[in-house]
């Protein structure tokens, strides 16, 4: 056991991108103990080719291309959404230009951290309604709720709770009657009603 290179074993196991951490220990007189923690899936990420989706771990580490079922004639987007719903995670799409997945690497684009900031800043009840984020840039972040309403959020500039409160008020005042809400500037929100060509402005 003294000649076993435990560090080399740990490094070898960690080459698997599903492995978040691993600990190898000698157990005398004749055994090795290997304990590992697996990454859980935080999101399905649809790449900009709109042909491939990736699993993103809970530590913002790319894992591997996602297994999608398009056998029923669904598009890649539909299949990615269905897979995210199956796993109970969110769908991320419209990535910033140059955001390229690589298994085992941590995402570096700040917009991913912004999405995390929104998810942690929203109340649990509101966050649970979000099924996807569009994240072209930090200033163009938006989310889509289970009811299909798109909410334009912009950057998380310290007013996340206020943005949620305004969006929730509009949703409550116009049940099943809005398709789009803009709370980038929560003091000057706007929304679009079903069938309306232009957004309306609210004094919420």
CSV table of C-alpha atoms in Angstrom, one decimal:
chain,number,residue,atom,x,y,z
A,1,UNK,CA,0.0,0.0,0.0
A,2,UNK,CA,2.9,2.4,0.7
A,3,UNK,CA,3.8,2.2,-3.0
A,4,UNK,CA,0.3,3.1,-4.3
A,5,UNK,CA,0.2,6.6,-5.9
A,6,UNK,CA,-3.2,7.8,-4.5
A,7,UNK,CA,-2.8,11.2,-6.1
A,8,UNK,CA,-2.5,9.6,-9.5
A,9,UNK,CA,-5.6,7.5,-8.9
A,10,UNK,CA,-7.5,10.6,-7.8
A,11,UNK,CA,-6.3,12.5,-10.9
A,12,UNK,CA,-7.4,9.6,-13.1
A,13,UNK,CA,-10.9,9.4,-11.6
A,14,UNK,CA,-11.4,13.2,-11.9
A,15,UNK,CA,-10.8,13.1,-15.6
A,16,UNK,CA,-14.4,11.9,-15.7
A,17,UNK,CA,-16.4,15.2,-15.9
A,18,UNK,CA,-19.2,13.7,-13.9
A,19,UNK,CA,-16.9,13.4,-10.9
A,20,UNK,CA,-16.9,16.6,-8.7
A,21,UNK,CA,-14.5,15.4,-6.1
A,22,UNK,CA,-12.7,12.1,-5.2
A,23,UNK,CA,-10.7,11.0,-2.1
A,24,UNK,CA,-8.5,7.9,-2.2
A,25,UNK,CA,-7.2,6.5,1.1
A,26,UNK,CA,-5.2,3.6,2.2
A,27,UNK,CA,-7.0,1.1,4.4
A,28,UNK,CA,-4.5,-1.2,6.0
A,29,UNK,CA,-3.6,-3.9,5.7
A,30,UNK,CA,-4.7,-4.6,2.1
A,31,UNK,CA,-7.3,-2.2,0.8
A,32,UNK,CA,-7.9,1.2,-0.8
A,33,UNK,CA,-11.0,3.3,-0.1
A,34,UNK,CA,-12.3,5.5,-3.0
A,35,UNK,CA,-15.0,8.0,-2.1
A,36,UNK,CA,-16.3,10.3,-4.9
A,37,UNK,CA,-19.0,12.9,-5.2
A,38,UNK,CA,-20.9,13.2,-8.5
A,39,UNK,CA,-21.9,16.4,-10.1
A,40,UNK,CA,-25.6,17.0,-10.2
A,41,UNK,CA,-27.2,18.7,-13.3
A,42,UNK,CA,-28.1,22.3,-12.9
A,43,UNK,CA,-29.1,23.1,-16.4
A,44,UNK,CA,-29.5,21.8,-20.0
A,45,UNK,CA,-27.6,24.3,-22.2
A,46,UNK,CA,-28.5,24.7,-25.8
A,47,UNK,CA,-25.5,25.7,-27.8
A,48,UNK,CA,-25.6,28.4,-30.5
A,49,UNK,CA,-25.5,25.8,-33.2
A,50,UNK,CA,-29.1,24.8,-32.0
A,51,UNK,CA,-28.1,21.2,-32.7
A,52,UNK,CA,-26.3,20.2,-29.5
A,53,UNK,CA,-27.2,20.6,-25.9
A,54,UNK,CA,-24.9,20.1,-22.9
A,55,UNK,CA,-25.3,19.2,-19.3
A,56,UNK,CA,-24.1,21.9,-16.9
A,57,UNK,CA,-23.1,20.8,-13.4
A,58,UNK,CA,-24.2,22.5,-10.2
A,59,UNK,CA,-20.7,24.0,-9.9
A,60,UNK,CA,-21.0,25.6,-13.4
A,61,UNK,CA,-18.7,22.9,-14.9
A,62,UNK,CA,-19.5,21.5,-18.3
A,63,UNK,CA,-20.1,17.8,-18.1
A,64,UNK,CA,-20.9,16.3,-21.5
A,65,UNK,CA,-23.4,16.6,-24.4
A,66,UNK,CA,-27.0,15.9,-23.3
A,67,UNK,CA,-28.8,12.8,-24.4
A,68,UNK,CA,-31.9,14.2,-26.2
A,69,UNK,CA,-34.8,12.2,-27.6
A,70,UNK,CA,-35.9,13.6,-31.0
A,71,UNK,CA,-37.5,10.3,-32.1
A,72,UNK,CA,-41.0,11.8,-32.1
A,73,UNK,CA,-40.1,14.5,-34.7
A,74,UNK,CA,-39.5,17.2,-32.1
A,75,UNK,CA,-36.9,19.9,-32.7
A,76,UNK,CA,-33.7,20.1,-30.8
A,77,UNK,CA,-35.1,23.0,-28.7
A,78,UNK,CA,-38.2,21.0,-27.9
A,79,UNK,CA,-36.2,17.9,-27.0
A,80,UNK,CA,-33.9,20.0,-24.8
A,81,UNK,CA,-36.8,21.6,-23.1
A,82,UNK,CA,-38.4,18.1,-22.5
A,83,UNK,CA,-35.1,16.8,-21.1
A,84,UNK,CA,-34.8,19.7,-18.7
A,85,UNK,CA,-38.3,19.2,-17.5
A,86,UNK,CA,-37.6,15.5,-17.0
A,87,UNK,CA,-34.5,16.2,-14.9
A,88,UNK,CA,-36.2,19.1,-13.0
A,89,UNK,CA,-33.6,21.6,-14.1
A,90,UNK,CA,-33.7,24.8,-16.2
A,91,UNK,CA,-32.9,25.3,-19.9
A,92,UNK,CA,-30.3,27.9,-20.9
A,93,UNK,CA,-30.3,29.2,-24.5
A,94,UNK,CA,-29.0,32.0,-26.7
A,95,UNK,CA,-25.5,31.9,-25.2
A,96,UNK,CA,-23.1,34.8,-25.5
A,97,UNK,CA,-21.0,34.6,-28.6
A,98,UNK,CA,-17.8,32.6,-28.0
A,99,UNK,CA,-19.3,30.5,-25.1
A,100,UNK,CA,-17.9,27.1,-26.1
A,101,UNK,CA,-18.5,24.0,-23.9
A,102,UNK,CA,-15.6,21.8,-23.0
A,103,UNK,CA,-16.0,18.8,-20.7
A,104,UNK,CA,-14.5,19.3,-17.3
A,105,UNK,CA,-14.0,23.0,-17.6
A,106,UNK,CA,-15.8,25.7,-15.6
A,107,UNK,CA,-17.8,28.4,-17.5
A,108,UNK,CA,-16.1,31.7,-17.5
A,109,UNK,CA,-18.6,34.1,-19.0
A,110,UNK,CA,-20.1,36.5,-16.5
A,111,UNK,CA,-23.6,36.0,-17.8
A,112,UNK,CA,-23.7,32.5,-16.2
A,113,UNK,CA,-23.0,34.1,-12.8
A,114,UNK,CA,-25.7,36.7,-13.4
A,115,UNK,CA,-28.2,33.9,-14.0
A,116,UNK,CA,-27.1,32.3,-10.7
A,117,UNK,CA,-27.6,35.7,-9.0
A,118,UNK,CA,-31.1,35.9,-10.3
A,119,UNK,CA,-32.0,32.4,-9.2
A,120,UNK,CA,-30.6,33.0,-5.7
A,121,UNK,CA,-32.1,36.5,-5.5
A,122,UNK,CA,-35.7,35.5,-6.5
A,123,UNK,CA,-38.0,34.0,-3.9
A,124,UNK,CA,-38.3,30.2,-4.0
A,125,UNK,CA,-41.9,30.4,-5.3
A,126,UNK,CA,-41.0,32.7,-8.2
A,127,UNK,CA,-37.8,30.8,-9.1
A,128,UNK,CA,-39.7,27.6,-9.3
A,129,UNK,CA,-41.9,29.0,-12.1
A,130,UNK,CA,-38.9,29.7,-14.4
A,131,UNK,CA,-38.3,27.0,-17.0
A,132,UNK,CA,-35.6,28.8,-19.1
A,133,UNK,CA,-33.2,31.7,-19.5
A,134,UNK,CA,-32.1,33.5,-22.6
A,135,UNK,CA,-28.7,35.0,-22.0
A,136,UNK,CA,-27.2,36.7,-25.1
A,137,UNK,CA,-25.4,39.2,-22.9
A,138,UNK,CA,-25.5,40.5,-19.3
A,139,UNK,CA,-27.8,43.4,-20.4
A,140,UNK,CA,-30.2,41.1,-22.4
A,141,UNK,CA,-31.0,38.4,-19.8
A,142,UNK,CA,-34.6,37.2,-19.9
A,143,UNK,CA,-36.5,34.3,-18.5
A,144,UNK,CA,-39.6,32.3,-19.5
A,145,UNK,CA,-42.1,31.1,-16.9
A,146,UNK,CA,-44.2,27.9,-16.9
A,147,UNK,CA,-47.2,29.8,-18.2
A,148,UNK,CA,-45.2,30.9,-21.3
A,149,UNK,CA,-44.7,34.6,-20.2
A,150,UNK,CA,-41.3,36.0,-21.1
A,151,UNK,CA,-39.8,38.4,-18.7
A,152,UNK,CA,-37.0,40.7,-19.8
A,153,UNK,CA,-34.7,41.2,-16.8
A,154,UNK,CA,-31.5,42.9,-18.0
A,155,UNK,CA,-28.5,42.7,-15.7
A,156,UNK,CA,-28.9,41.9,-11.9
A,157,UNK,CA,-28.2,45.4,-10.7
A,158,UNK,CA,-29.1,44.9,-7.0
A,159,UNK,CA,-32.8,45.3,-7.6
A,160,UNK,CA,-33.8,41.6,-8.1
A,161,UNK,CA,-36.5,41.6,-5.5
A,162,UNK,CA,-38.0,44.8,-6.9
A,163,UNK,CA,-38.1,43.3,-10.4
A,164,UNK,CA,-39.8,40.2,-9.1
A,165,UNK,CA,-42.4,42.3,-7.2
A,166,UNK,CA,-43.2,44.3,-10.3
A,167,UNK,CA,-43.5,41.3,-12.6
A,168,UNK,CA,-45.6,39.4,-10.0
A,169,UNK,CA,-48.0,42.4,-9.7
A,170,UNK,CA,-48.4,42.6,-13.5
A,171,UNK,CA,-49.0,38.9,-13.7
A,172,UNK,CA,-51.6,39.1,-10.9
A,173,UNK,CA,-53.4,42.1,-12.4
A,174,UNK,CA,-53.5,40.5,-15.9
A,175,UNK,CA,-54.0,36.8,-15.3
A,176,UNK,CA,-53.6,34.9,-18.6
A,177,UNK,CA,-53.6,38.2,-20.5
A,178,UNK,CA,-49.9,39.0,-20.9
A,179,UNK,CA,-47.2,37.4,-23.0
A,180,UNK,CA,-44.3,39.6,-22.2
A,181,UNK,CA,-43.1,41.8,-19.3
A,182,UNK,CA,-40.1,44.2,-19.3
A,183,UNK,CA,-38.7,45.0,-15.9
A,184,UNK,CA,-35.2,45.9,-16.9
A,185,UNK,CA,-36.0,49.3,-15.2
A,186,UNK,CA,-38.4,48.2,-12.6
A,187,UNK,CA,-39.6,51.7,-11.9
A,188,UNK,CA,-40.7,51.9,-15.6
A,189,UNK,CA,-42.1,48.5,-16.5
A,190,UNK,CA,-43.9,47.6,-19.6
A,191,UNK,CA,-45.9,44.6,-20.8
A,192,UNK,CA,-47.6,43.2,-23.8
A,193,UNK,CA,-51.1,41.8,-23.7
A,194,UNK,CA,-52.3,38.8,-25.7
A,195,UNK,CA,-52.8,39.8,-29.3
A,196,UNK,CA,-51.3,43.3,-28.8
A,197,UNK,CA,-48.7,44.3,-31.3
A,198,UNK,CA,-46.9,46.8,-29.0
A,199,UNK,CA,-46.1,46.7,-25.3
A,200,UNK,CA,-48.1,48.8,-22.9
A,201,UNK,CA,-46.6,50.8,-20.0
A,202,UNK,CA,-47.6,50.2,-16.4
A,203,UNK,CA,-47.5,52.5,-13.4
A,204,UNK,CA,-47.0,49.6,-11.0
